[in-house]
C-alpha cells in the first residue's frame, strides 16, 4: 500500500521538501520523516556501486561486465536486451540499488563522439527498440532505470555548456524518437536530463523539452533527474520540469529552495510536485530492509558471453576464411589479445568480475606475438619482427586491433577514427607475408580501415564485456554462427561523415546542419560508397528472402515474406524493413528503417515472417503544424539483409494517412494540385468549368512552365480572381 501522496508531502516541513529535490550526496536521495533514502548507481553495462556507498569516486564493487551498448545493439535482438536488463536488475536488487543509471540512448551523430560506445545506434528506431527492451527487463525485477541523457548530448567536448542547435523536425524524428518510444512503451522510472543546452536553453531548465514535450505530449509520469552537475539554476530548473538535482550541493541546495519559496520566486505547489515524485520513486524502488536475493555471477558471466555471441558482427569473409581451419597453424597477434579493451571509460566503467582474455582461451594450435605496444602509436621493431616471423610460419593469422583506452572515453571526443599508426602498419606488413589474415576489432565506434580491400576477414567485437575472449573464439572457431549487424555506418573515411565540417568545431554551438540527413540517411541520399553499411553483418550460412506481400488495413500496413536458410548450418538473420516515401511534398530520406526481426533458422528451414507497420512508420514531423503527418500516395517497402542489401521490394499506395497536399491555398501549385487530384477534386474543377484550363496547363508542352504556377496566379491565365478564391474555398471544403 502506498503511503506517499500529496497529503504526505504537505505534512513535511519546507526544509524537508527542499531537501528532497537534491541528492544528499553523490548517490542517495534525502531521508525525511517517514521515508528512507534511495540509492542509485551507474550504469548501462554493469553495476558501478561504490564500495563506500557515500563516496563520489571510490573503488567500485566487483560486478559482471556485460558488452557495451554499441555491441548489444548490433544484436538487433529485443529478447536478448530484455534478458540483459533482467540480469542487471537482479544484480542491482541484490545490491539494494533502487535505480540504475542507464541505458544511454543518445544518437551516434558523429563517429568522433567520445561516448558512442555507450549508445546504441545512429538510428532512432533501433535505439528505441533496444532501449525499450532493456528498460522492461530491468524494471521487471523491481529496480528502476534512468534513461539518459535527455537530450541531444551528442558530443563530449564542452558538454556542460555547448548548445545543440537543432531544428524541430530533426529533433523529433532523429534525436527524440527513441526517448519517446521508451517513455510510451516501457514507462521508465526516471529520465536523466543532459548537461548541454538545446537551442540555447540549458536542458536542465528547458521547459519545452522537460514539460511540453515529455509530459504534456508524451504523458510521462515518472521523475526527471539531472545529470551529475547539470543544474545551473536550481529554481529555474524545478520550474521547467526537473525534479531532482544530482548530486546535491549540501546545505546550499536546501537553502536556495527554501529562500526561493519564501521570496515567492518558487510556488510551493511546484516544489511539492517534484518532492512527491522523489518520494514516490524512493517508496517504489528503495527497499533497504529487504534481504538481498542471491544471484549467480558465473551464470551472468555466461550470459555476457551469449550476448556478445549474439552481437559480434562478421564484417567480411572472403573465400570462407572463417571459421578458422581447426588443423591450421594459427598466429594470434596483437597486444589487445592479451590486454583486451572490453569496456568503456568513464561512469560506465565496471570493476569486472572475471575477464577472460582472447589470449587465455586461444586454441591449442595457436601461438601468440604481441606485435605492437598499446601505449604508443609507433612501431616497435623487435615486436614487429617477432610477429612477422610467426605469421610467415603460420597457415592463418588473427590480428587483434582497436582503439587504445586513452583514445576513447566519456568526457572528451576523438580527434580521428583511424587506428594507431603502428597497428595499421602491422596489418599491412602481415598481409605481405601471409594472405590469410583475419582482423578482430575492439573499439567503441566506427573505425577507418584502409587495409580492408586486402584483408579476407574482419570481425567487429566492439567492447565485448568480460567474456570477450570466449565470445571472440566462439565466432572465429565457428562454434557460434555470427548474427550481429552494424547499428551504425562505417564510412570509408571520417571526412565522408555529414557532420565532419561542423562536429566539435565551435566551442559554444554544435549546429546540426545536416538535419535529418545523418548516418545512412545521408550516405544513401548522396549515393556515397561506405566501408560497411548500416545493418550489415554476415553469417556462415545463407538466407533467401521470398514472397513479399503488403496489405493495408484500416490502421496499419501488414508486411509479410518468407525467410529461408539455404546453407548447411543453423543461423540467425536480422531481416530489416525499410520504408521509402515517394508521396511526400517535403524533403524525405531515401528510406528509413521501420521494423526488424531476428529469425533463427535451421538448415533448409523456411519461416513465414509477418509484421505490422503502424501509421507512425509512414509519418514525418511537420514543425509548422506540430503534428506527425503520413502522406497518402506511393510508397515502397524494402526488405533486406542490410540497408544496402535489399532482397525484396514492392510499391504500394498508402490511403490511411492524409492528403500530402494539406490545406489548399493560393500558394498551392497547379502541378501539385493535379498530381494529387482525386475524383472529388476533379469534380470541383469541372464545376468551375476549369477542366480544360487545367488539362491544357498539364499538357506535355505547357506543363514545364504552367504546372509551376500557384493557384493565386491563375489570373495570368484569364481566370478571374473571384473564381480562384471560390475554387480554393470549395476545394478546402472537401473531406
Ligand atoms: C554521466 C552520467 C552518469 C553520472 C553518474 C555523469 O558524468 O554523464 O551518465 O550516470 O555521471 O556517474
XYZ file of C-alpha atoms and ligand atoms in Angstrom:
747
model
C 0.000 0.000 0.000
C 1.362 3.362 -0.917
C 1.627 5.890 1.863
C 3.043 8.673 -0.261
C 0.603 11.234 -1.634
C 0.210 14.984 -1.663
C -1.027 14.966 1.934
C 2.124 13.189 2.995
C 4.227 15.799 1.203
C 2.302 18.669 2.710
C 2.894 17.143 6.147
C 6.642 17.638 5.710
C 8.442 20.821 6.698
C 9.528 23.222 3.972
C 13.148 22.298 4.764
C 12.400 18.606 4.296
C 10.700 19.212 0.971
C 13.578 21.394 -0.142
C 15.939 18.627 0.901
C 14.150 16.073 -1.229
C 14.710 17.798 -4.564
C 18.509 17.425 -4.321
C 20.573 14.322 -3.660
C 22.040 14.102 -0.167
C 25.358 13.042 -1.643
C 26.562 11.515 -4.886
C 24.188 8.559 -4.931
C 21.360 8.934 -2.389
C 18.073 10.757 -2.154
C 17.354 12.584 1.087
C 15.998 10.968 4.229
C 12.889 12.674 5.573
C 10.363 11.771 8.266
C 8.745 8.526 7.204
C 10.882 7.849 4.131
C 14.324 6.301 3.828
C 16.850 7.412 1.239
C 17.190 5.536 -2.050
C 20.445 4.500 -3.716
C 21.168 4.881 -7.412
C 24.296 3.870 -9.317
C 25.639 3.542 -12.850
C 25.328 2.135 -15.359
C 24.478 0.504 -18.646
C 26.942 -2.412 -18.791
C 27.246 -3.453 -15.175
C 26.933 -2.100 -11.641
C 29.260 0.677 -10.571
C 28.280 0.773 -6.939
C 30.980 2.292 -4.774
C 32.459 0.133 -2.036
C 31.895 3.089 0.248
C 28.404 3.881 -0.988
C 28.550 7.516 0.052
C 31.779 8.381 -1.703
C 31.915 10.084 -5.075
C 34.772 8.217 -6.712
C 35.808 5.188 -4.770
C 36.709 1.744 -5.916
C 33.506 0.080 -7.094
C 32.299 -3.363 -6.075
C 33.044 -6.373 -8.228
C 30.348 -6.780 -10.860
C 29.817 -8.681 -14.082
C 30.766 -6.526 -17.053
C 28.356 -7.030 -19.936
C 29.096 -5.901 -23.506
C 28.801 -2.161 -24.191
C 25.653 -0.849 -25.882
C 27.379 -0.368 -29.248
C 27.783 -4.136 -29.294
C 24.464 -5.149 -27.735
C 22.598 -3.008 -30.284
C 24.330 -4.983 -33.012
C 22.330 -7.987 -31.828
C 19.127 -6.330 -33.118
C 17.633 -8.726 -30.588
C 14.920 -7.328 -28.317
C 14.662 -10.553 -26.329
C 18.383 -10.562 -25.516
C 18.276 -6.911 -24.439
C 15.382 -7.694 -22.141
C 17.409 -10.536 -20.628
C 20.342 -8.160 -20.210
C 18.041 -5.818 -18.309
C 16.842 -8.696 -16.111
C 20.415 -9.702 -15.308
C 21.330 -6.137 -14.388
C 18.159 -5.694 -12.370
C 18.749 -8.914 -10.455
C 22.270 -7.832 -9.568
C 21.077 -4.331 -8.664
C 18.398 -5.713 -6.384
C 20.881 -7.890 -4.616
C 22.989 -4.781 -4.055
C 19.993 -2.791 -2.788
C 20.217 -0.346 -5.658
C 16.925 1.416 -6.314
C 17.619 2.978 -9.693
C 20.185 2.014 -12.298
C 21.568 4.974 -14.231
C 21.104 3.781 -17.797
C 20.632 2.969 -20.578
C 22.173 5.803 -22.591
C 20.183 6.180 -25.765
C 21.689 9.221 -27.455
C 22.096 9.011 -31.192
C 25.520 8.498 -32.730
C 25.685 11.614 -34.816
C 29.423 11.650 -35.377
C 31.848 8.738 -35.110
C 34.126 11.112 -33.211
C 31.789 11.397 -30.228
C 33.680 10.046 -27.226
C 30.766 8.215 -25.689
C 29.460 6.347 -28.724
C 30.362 3.004 -27.173
C 27.741 3.664 -24.515
C 24.982 4.389 -27.009
C 23.002 2.092 -29.257
C 22.766 3.466 -32.747
C 22.645 6.169 -35.380
C 19.046 5.117 -35.979
C 16.265 6.093 -33.565
C 14.102 3.031 -34.195
C 16.925 0.655 -33.313
C 17.997 2.739 -30.303
C 14.376 2.931 -29.158
C 13.698 -0.777 -29.549
C 16.881 -1.787 -27.736
C 16.246 0.771 -25.004
C 12.643 -0.323 -24.528
C 13.612 -3.976 -24.132
C 16.449 -3.126 -21.738
C 14.219 -0.926 -19.577
C 11.427 -3.513 -19.453
C 13.983 -6.111 -18.387
C 15.473 -4.065 -15.555
C 12.128 -2.817 -14.284
C 10.616 -6.328 -14.301
C 12.936 -7.060 -11.358
C 11.590 -4.173 -9.295
C 14.562 -1.898 -9.961
C 14.034 1.438 -11.730
C 16.115 2.911 -14.539
C 17.233 6.350 -15.561
C 17.159 6.688 -19.331
C 19.847 9.164 -20.315
C 20.916 11.720 -21.499
C 17.770 13.592 -22.396
C 18.547 15.088 -24.903
C 20.923 15.924 -27.782
C 24.056 15.256 -25.740
C 25.842 14.068 -28.847
C 29.300 15.300 -28.111
C 31.552 15.267 -25.074
C 33.805 18.275 -25.575
C 32.288 21.240 -23.723
C 29.307 19.035 -22.896
C 28.340 21.190 -19.887
C 27.942 24.405 -21.837
C 27.657 23.662 -25.531
C 24.350 24.326 -27.274
C 22.998 21.668 -29.631
C 21.228 23.759 -32.246
C 18.683 21.504 -33.911
C 15.594 22.260 -35.982
C 12.345 20.912 -34.583
C 11.719 18.273 -37.266
C 15.204 16.807 -36.898
C 14.859 16.907 -33.135
C 11.611 14.952 -33.151
C 12.458 12.450 -35.883
C 16.073 11.672 -35.073
C 17.052 12.764 -31.569
C 13.864 12.326 -29.542
C 12.044 9.453 -31.231
C 13.915 6.786 -29.250
C 13.151 8.522 -25.936
C 9.514 8.842 -26.978
C 9.237 5.131 -27.734
C 10.838 4.143 -24.427
C 8.692 6.561 -22.413
C 5.476 5.380 -24.049
C 6.179 1.653 -24.132
C 8.454 0.938 -21.167
C 7.466 3.644 -18.644
C 10.940 4.223 -17.194
C 11.028 5.249 -13.540
C 13.247 8.203 -14.323
C 14.873 10.152 -17.126
C 18.212 11.901 -16.731
C 18.437 15.289 -18.378
C 21.659 16.062 -20.193
C 24.367 18.617 -19.475
C 24.181 20.630 -22.679
C 21.941 23.406 -23.905
C 19.303 22.745 -26.521
C 18.789 25.620 -28.923
C 20.401 27.970 -26.450
C 18.458 26.876 -23.351
C 20.151 24.767 -20.680
C 18.485 21.357 -20.878
C 18.022 21.180 -17.098
C 15.972 24.381 -17.424
C 14.337 23.585 -20.742
C 10.593 23.718 -20.321
C 9.891 22.909 -23.949
C 11.710 19.608 -23.556
C 11.102 18.644 -19.924
C 7.471 19.673 -19.706
C 5.815 20.433 -23.039
C 7.224 17.516 -24.959
C 7.946 14.976 -22.228
C 4.933 15.390 -20.002
C 2.245 17.231 -21.957
C 2.767 15.437 -25.269
C 4.143 12.042 -24.256
C 2.284 11.752 -20.971
C 5.375 10.895 -18.914
C 4.553 10.253 -15.252
C 7.978 9.456 -13.814
C 10.755 11.590 -12.375
C 13.340 13.730 -14.147
C 16.759 13.906 -12.508
C 19.729 15.910 -13.648
C 22.942 14.512 -14.977
C 25.632 14.892 -12.342
C 26.279 18.617 -12.089
C 23.942 19.618 -14.934
C 21.934 22.092 -12.879
C 22.847 25.745 -13.310
C 19.875 27.495 -11.721
C 18.026 25.056 -9.480
C 14.909 27.152 -9.054
C 14.579 27.711 -12.794
C 15.154 24.001 -13.320
C 12.340 22.929 -10.992
C 10.004 25.378 -12.666
C 10.928 23.976 -16.075
C 10.152 20.399 -15.028
C 13.250 18.979 -13.335
C 12.506 17.074 -10.134
C 15.812 16.026 -8.670
C 19.193 17.714 -8.779
C 22.088 15.231 -8.641
C 24.285 15.251 -6.747
C 23.185 17.760 -4.136
C 25.266 20.770 -3.153
C 24.833 20.106 0.560
C 23.012 22.705 2.646
C 23.330 25.250 -0.156
C 20.832 23.228 -2.239
C 18.252 23.264 0.508
C 18.748 26.904 1.375
C 18.331 28.184 -2.177
C 14.979 26.403 -2.479
C 13.700 27.493 0.930
C 14.702 31.054 0.150
C 13.009 30.993 -3.266
C 9.748 29.756 -1.733
C 9.871 32.375 1.000
C 10.501 35.129 -1.521
C 7.715 33.891 -3.790
C 10.062 33.008 -6.664
C 9.028 29.358 -6.444
C 5.498 28.286 -5.726
C 5.104 25.694 -3.005
C 2.847 23.640 -5.241
C 5.643 23.385 -7.811
C 8.105 22.259 -5.141
C 5.577 19.789 -3.742
C 5.033 18.266 -7.164
C 8.726 17.445 -7.526
C 9.127 16.366 -3.894
C 6.212 13.975 -4.385
C 7.880 12.428 -7.430
C 11.099 11.885 -5.488
C 9.193 10.266 -2.629
C 7.220 8.051 -4.960
C 10.431 6.866 -6.560
C 12.031 6.183 -3.180
C 8.927 4.390 -1.982
C 8.673 2.189 -5.026
C 12.317 1.385 -5.667
C 14.059 1.796 -2.315
C 13.997 -1.320 -0.137
C 16.908 -1.164 2.257
C 15.366 -3.583 4.699
C 14.645 -6.371 2.217
C 17.114 -9.265 2.347
C 19.260 -9.359 -0.776
C 18.291 -12.122 -3.160
C 21.155 -14.343 -4.215
C 22.449 -14.144 -7.741
C 24.948 -16.226 -9.584
C 27.796 -14.204 -11.046
C 29.088 -17.117 -13.072
C 25.686 -17.569 -14.700
C 25.760 -13.837 -15.509
C 29.242 -14.189 -16.983
C 27.866 -16.938 -19.215
C 25.033 -14.623 -20.270
C 27.551 -11.868 -21.038
C 29.236 -14.354 -23.380
C 25.949 -15.322 -25.065
C 25.028 -11.688 -25.540
C 28.387 -10.971 -27.172
C 27.970 -14.127 -29.311
C 24.598 -12.827 -30.464
C 26.006 -9.401 -31.298
C 29.527 -9.671 -32.755
C 29.496 -8.613 -36.408
C 31.231 -10.557 -39.154
C 32.048 -7.676 -41.470
C 33.876 -9.528 -44.191
C 34.564 -13.174 -45.012
C 36.077 -13.695 -48.430
C 36.592 -17.228 -49.666
C 35.321 -18.567 -46.372
C 38.428 -17.508 -44.469
C 36.345 -18.063 -41.355
C 35.581 -20.161 -39.417
C 39.255 -20.895 -38.826
C 40.550 -24.199 -40.021
C 40.902 -26.394 -36.907
C 44.053 -28.045 -38.203
C 45.797 -24.897 -39.355
C 48.823 -23.490 -37.582
C 47.492 -20.268 -36.149
C 49.223 -16.994 -35.316
C 47.479 -14.762 -32.768
C 48.932 -11.270 -32.922
C 48.344 -8.000 -31.101
C 48.571 -6.780 -27.537
C 44.782 -6.409 -27.458
C 44.540 -10.210 -27.371
C 46.369 -10.104 -24.075
C 45.041 -6.816 -22.707
C 41.669 -6.559 -24.398
C 39.500 -3.471 -24.480
C 36.285 -4.906 -23.216
C 34.612 -1.886 -21.608
C 34.438 1.872 -21.976
C 35.953 4.557 -19.811
C 34.040 6.963 -17.569
C 30.924 6.467 -15.495
C 30.088 3.140 -17.155
C 33.397 1.620 -16.059
C 32.891 -1.584 -14.085
C 35.210 -3.411 -11.720
C 34.833 -6.575 -13.783
C 34.169 -9.880 -12.057
C 36.221 -12.203 -14.301
C 37.805 -11.013 -17.522
C 38.689 -13.766 -19.935
C 41.193 -12.510 -22.486
C 41.371 -13.837 -26.048
C 44.943 -14.966 -25.420
C 43.969 -17.059 -22.396
C 41.459 -19.129 -24.331
C 43.081 -19.257 -27.758
C 43.128 -22.703 -29.361
C 45.978 -25.072 -28.651
C 47.295 -24.858 -32.197
C 47.860 -21.103 -31.796
C 50.989 -19.123 -30.896
C 50.973 -15.519 -29.723
C 53.059 -12.467 -30.547
C 52.451 -9.027 -29.076
C 53.055 -7.237 -32.413
C 52.682 -3.631 -31.186
C 52.542 -1.632 -27.977
C 49.216 -0.212 -26.870
C 50.874 2.672 -25.045
C 52.436 4.058 -28.211
C 51.438 4.564 -31.831
C 54.996 3.979 -33.056
C 56.061 0.580 -34.323
C 58.399 -1.424 -32.127
C 60.951 -3.082 -34.412
C 61.520 -6.106 -32.232
C 57.795 -6.771 -31.734
C 57.141 -6.297 -35.452
C 59.892 -8.736 -36.341
C 58.571 -11.421 -33.988
C 55.034 -11.009 -35.275
C 56.069 -11.228 -38.944
C 58.218 -14.281 -38.227
C 55.278 -16.001 -36.554
C 52.875 -15.005 -39.353
C 55.273 -16.337 -42.010
C 55.352 -19.712 -40.337
C 51.601 -19.994 -39.791
C 48.689 -21.009 -42.015
C 46.268 -18.396 -40.723
C 46.738 -15.138 -38.824
C 44.337 -13.484 -36.405
C 45.375 -9.934 -35.571
C 43.667 -8.014 -32.778
C 43.411 -4.288 -33.420
C 41.471 -1.397 -31.926
C 41.394 1.918 -30.157
C 43.533 2.024 -27.007
C 41.707 3.167 -23.872
C 43.414 6.567 -23.877
C 41.791 7.361 -27.213
C 38.176 6.770 -26.286
C 36.202 7.635 -23.162
C 33.368 9.606 -21.681
C 34.434 13.223 -21.172
C 36.161 14.005 -24.467
C 35.752 13.415 -28.182
C 38.132 11.644 -30.509
C 40.273 13.564 -32.936
C 40.325 10.824 -35.524
C 38.841 7.400 -36.182
C 41.918 5.779 -37.602
C 43.718 3.076 -35.673
C 47.099 3.992 -34.198
C 49.740 4.055 -36.933
C 51.627 1.071 -35.507
C 48.546 -1.141 -35.790
C 47.688 -0.102 -39.363
C 51.290 -0.600 -40.398
C 51.493 -4.029 -38.796
C 48.331 -5.192 -40.575
C 49.855 -4.162 -43.921
C 53.094 -5.926 -43.101
C 51.305 -9.113 -42.030
C 49.387 -9.121 -45.313
C 52.682 -9.006 -47.166
C 53.827 -12.271 -45.567
C 50.532 -14.148 -45.199
C 47.350 -13.682 -47.241
C 45.172 -15.401 -44.643
C 44.715 -12.550 -42.215
C 41.639 -12.022 -40.055
C 41.373 -8.669 -38.285
C 39.458 -8.674 -34.996
C 38.446 -5.176 -33.921
C 37.978 -3.857 -30.383
C 36.702 -0.282 -30.459
C 33.775 1.773 -29.272
C 32.643 3.152 -32.614
C 33.268 3.240 -36.351
C 36.862 2.959 -37.452
C 38.671 3.633 -40.747
C 40.091 0.525 -42.396
C 42.439 1.499 -45.202
C 43.629 -2.132 -45.449
C 40.102 -3.552 -45.846
C 40.314 -4.410 -49.572
C 43.323 -6.646 -48.934
C 42.060 -8.435 -45.815
C 39.917 -11.533 -46.338
C 38.131 -11.494 -42.971
C 37.152 -8.798 -40.459
C 35.252 -9.287 -37.207
C 33.869 -6.349 -35.197
C 33.628 -7.144 -31.481
C 33.363 -3.539 -30.144
C 33.860 -3.616 -26.351
C 32.603 -7.113 -25.707
C 32.419 -7.239 -21.915
C 34.305 -9.543 -19.571
C 33.658 -12.687 -21.643
C 35.467 -11.074 -24.586
C 37.908 -13.952 -25.016
C 35.352 -16.718 -25.026
C 32.913 -14.869 -27.300
C 35.613 -13.911 -29.817
C 36.729 -17.510 -30.238
C 33.104 -18.721 -30.362
C 32.772 -16.709 -33.570
C 36.248 -17.321 -35.026
C 36.043 -21.073 -34.488
C 32.510 -21.345 -35.855
C 31.128 -22.733 -32.626
C 28.696 -19.835 -32.878
C 27.339 -18.621 -36.202
C 27.603 -14.807 -36.240
C 24.345 -12.878 -36.437
C 25.225 -9.311 -35.429
C 24.552 -6.358 -37.737
C 26.068 -2.907 -37.645
C 23.984 -0.387 -35.759
C 25.966 2.422 -37.414
C 27.535 3.133 -40.794
C 31.287 2.692 -41.164
C 32.341 5.393 -43.636
C 35.328 4.913 -45.908
C 36.888 7.895 -44.185
C 35.892 10.302 -41.458
C 35.624 13.202 -43.897
C 32.689 11.438 -45.620
C 30.576 11.832 -42.497
C 27.896 14.521 -42.882
C 28.825 16.153 -39.586
C 32.522 16.343 -40.393
C 32.531 20.064 -41.320
C 30.774 21.064 -38.095
C 31.335 18.480 -35.371
C 33.245 19.915 -32.429
C 34.359 22.938 -34.408
C 32.643 25.574 -32.270
C 33.106 25.605 -28.508
C 29.705 27.135 -27.834
C 27.436 25.800 -30.566
C 27.079 22.404 -32.170
C 24.929 23.168 -35.181
C 23.113 20.138 -36.613
C 23.313 21.487 -40.137
C 22.881 18.074 -41.737
C 19.352 17.926 -40.275
C 17.646 14.591 -40.801
C 20.401 13.538 -43.219
C 22.539 11.813 -40.626
C 24.035 8.308 -40.705
C 22.690 6.107 -43.516
C 20.032 8.704 -44.270
C 22.885 10.875 -45.557
C 25.108 8.265 -47.209
C 22.125 6.834 -49.096
C 20.831 10.218 -50.224
C 24.330 11.052 -51.512
C 24.753 7.559 -53.014
C 28.138 7.579 -51.326
C 30.283 4.467 -51.077
C 30.739 3.367 -47.476
C 33.121 0.845 -45.929
C 30.276 -1.115 -44.322
C 26.661 -0.001 -44.415
C 24.181 0.311 -41.577
C 22.590 -3.063 -40.854
C 25.429 -5.034 -42.445
C 26.666 -8.311 -40.985
C 27.455 -11.714 -42.466
C 26.690 -15.264 -41.416
C 28.334 -18.639 -42.047
C 25.104 -19.708 -43.727
C 22.958 -18.135 -46.474
C 19.490 -16.693 -46.264
C 16.959 -16.216 -49.006
C 14.038 -13.838 -48.929
C 10.869 -14.691 -50.874
C 7.220 -13.814 -51.447
C 6.855 -10.262 -50.186
C 3.224 -9.304 -49.661
C 1.812 -5.975 -48.488
C -1.695 -5.332 -47.281
C -3.135 -2.103 -45.991
C -5.634 -2.350 -43.125
C -7.693 0.380 -41.511
C -4.871 1.469 -39.199
C -1.744 -0.405 -40.180
C 0.108 -1.946 -43.095
C 0.869 -5.645 -42.967
C 4.161 -6.807 -44.438
C 4.907 -10.488 -44.849
C 7.586 -12.589 -46.514
C 9.345 -15.930 -46.250
C 12.871 -16.271 -44.957
C 14.821 -19.432 -45.741
C 18.140 -20.786 -44.531
C 19.607 -22.246 -47.730
C 23.002 -23.099 -46.210
C 24.290 -26.043 -44.244
C 24.338 -24.564 -40.766
C 21.790 -23.194 -38.336
C 21.875 -19.427 -38.081
C 20.017 -16.232 -37.269
C 19.176 -13.467 -39.697
C 18.110 -9.918 -38.925
C 15.555 -9.055 -41.585
C 15.249 -5.295 -41.930
C 12.213 -3.438 -43.230
C 12.802 -0.017 -44.730
C 10.120 2.368 -45.961
C 10.629 4.776 -48.860
C 8.142 7.621 -49.110
C 7.619 8.682 -52.738
C 4.475 10.626 -51.950
C 5.634 13.460 -49.783
C 5.851 17.059 -50.877
C 8.601 17.569 -48.337
C 12.230 16.510 -48.057
C 12.480 12.821 -47.177
C 15.353 10.377 -46.697
C 15.690 7.739 -49.439
C 14.310 5.211 -46.996
C 14.221 4.619 -43.258
C 14.343 1.572 -41.020
C 10.819 0.978 -39.772
C 10.976 -2.542 -38.346
C 13.280 -5.525 -37.996
C 13.057 -9.065 -36.780
C 15.703 -11.592 -35.816
C 14.811 -15.068 -37.024
C 16.528 -18.332 -36.112
C 16.545 -20.969 -38.846
C 17.852 -24.498 -39.136
C 19.492 -25.518 -42.408
C 16.811 -25.932 -45.070
C 14.162 -24.324 -42.870
C 11.806 -21.568 -44.048
C 9.789 -19.329 -41.763
C 6.959 -17.011 -42.654
C 7.504 -13.536 -41.212
C 4.527 -11.218 -40.762
C 4.584 -7.830 -39.125
C 2.520 -4.694 -38.925
C 3.684 -1.168 -39.599
C 1.621 1.395 -37.751
C 0.758 4.760 -39.226
C 3.730 6.385 -37.468
C 6.079 4.253 -39.606
C 4.988 6.405 -42.545
C 4.922 9.710 -40.758
C 7.240 12.711 -40.627
C 7.137 15.583 -38.187
C 5.625 18.740 -39.592
C 7.104 21.534 -37.498
C 4.681 24.090 -38.924
C 1.625 22.242 -37.682
C 3.418 20.468 -34.808
C 1.960 17.128 -35.893
C 3.120 13.803 -37.277
C 1.871 13.569 -40.841
C 1.635 10.477 -43.015
C 1.236 11.337 -46.671
C -1.110 9.306 -48.768
C 0.324 8.103 -52.035
C 3.125 5.963 -53.377
C 5.497 4.177 -51.018
C 7.905 1.342 -51.330
C 8.626 -1.337 -48.770
C 12.166 -2.689 -48.945
C 13.126 -5.844 -47.096
C 16.746 -6.746 -46.778
C 19.752 -8.112 -45.014
C 21.270 -4.617 -44.637
C 20.409 -1.067 -45.651
C 22.335 -1.695 -48.873
C 21.453 -5.347 -49.433
C 17.772 -5.153 -50.250
C 16.348 -8.510 -51.287
C 12.680 -7.744 -51.862
C 10.798 -4.571 -52.605
C 7.326 -3.605 -53.603
C 5.439 -0.397 -54.173
C 2.092 0.243 -52.645
C -0.355 3.072 -52.208
C -0.986 4.340 -48.697
C -4.504 5.603 -48.019
C -4.682 5.683 -44.205
C -2.665 8.904 -43.980
C -3.584 12.362 -45.090
C -3.522 14.010 -48.484
C 0.042 15.279 -48.964
C -1.420 18.447 -50.431
C -2.501 19.534 -46.967
C -4.568 22.711 -46.939
C -5.050 24.118 -50.424
C -4.174 27.784 -50.598
C -3.296 30.385 -53.183
C 0.260 29.064 -52.869
C -0.642 25.541 -53.959
C 0.836 24.891 -57.363
C -1.182 23.770 -60.352
C 1.101 20.737 -60.804
C 0.859 19.791 -57.152
C -2.910 20.008 -57.225
C -3.275 17.990 -60.400
C -0.804 15.285 -59.372
C -2.844 14.701 -56.232
C -6.256 15.312 -57.772
C -8.729 12.605 -56.907
C -12.242 12.279 -58.358
C -13.631 14.814 -55.897
C -11.050 17.469 -56.739
C -11.606 16.876 -60.457
C -15.314 17.239 -59.924
C -14.914 20.640 -58.256
C -12.640 21.817 -61.055
C -15.278 20.699 -63.535
C -17.982 22.611 -61.639
C -15.909 25.744 -62.082
C -15.536 24.891 -65.778
C -11.799 24.870 -65.417
C -11.125 21.299 -66.575
C -9.912 22.439 -69.987
C -7.696 25.111 -68.496
C -6.021 22.712 -66.067
C -5.659 19.990 -68.695
C -4.037 22.442 -71.050
C -1.618 23.539 -68.315
C -0.704 19.953 -67.620
C -0.166 19.075 -71.312
C 3.384 17.955 -72.140
C 4.115 21.223 -73.980
C 2.876 23.621 -71.269
C 3.406 21.674 -68.041
C 7.088 22.600 -67.561
C 6.046 26.210 -67.075
C 2.346 26.144 -66.134
C 2.466 23.320 -63.596
C 4.804 25.665 -61.776
C 2.243 28.424 -61.310
C 0.485 28.865 -57.972
C -3.312 28.975 -57.964
C -3.301 32.635 -56.962
C -1.545 33.463 -60.245
C -4.178 31.771 -62.403
C -5.329 35.310 -63.046
C -2.458 35.469 -65.524
C -4.305 32.797 -67.492
C -7.522 34.785 -67.664
C -9.214 33.182 -64.680
C -10.665 35.997 -62.606
C -9.590 36.453 -59.001
C -13.066 35.818 -57.589
C -13.260 32.411 -59.310
C -9.821 31.475 -57.998
C -10.855 32.458 -54.491
C -14.074 30.436 -54.656
C -12.317 27.451 -56.183
C -9.827 27.336 -53.315
C -12.620 27.684 -50.811
C -14.599 24.850 -52.389
C -11.564 22.566 -52.602
C -10.942 23.051 -48.914
C -14.486 22.051 -48.077
C -13.802 18.568 -49.446
C -13.391 15.710 -46.946
C 27.444 10.889 -16.565
C 26.201 10.056 -16.313
C 26.383 9.256 -15.038
C 26.682 10.196 -13.901
C 26.893 9.493 -12.574
C 27.812 11.720 -15.363
O 29.032 12.366 -15.556
O 27.237 11.711 -17.687
O 25.953 9.203 -17.392
O 25.243 8.478 -14.796
O 27.874 10.929 -14.194
O 28.066 8.764 -12.577
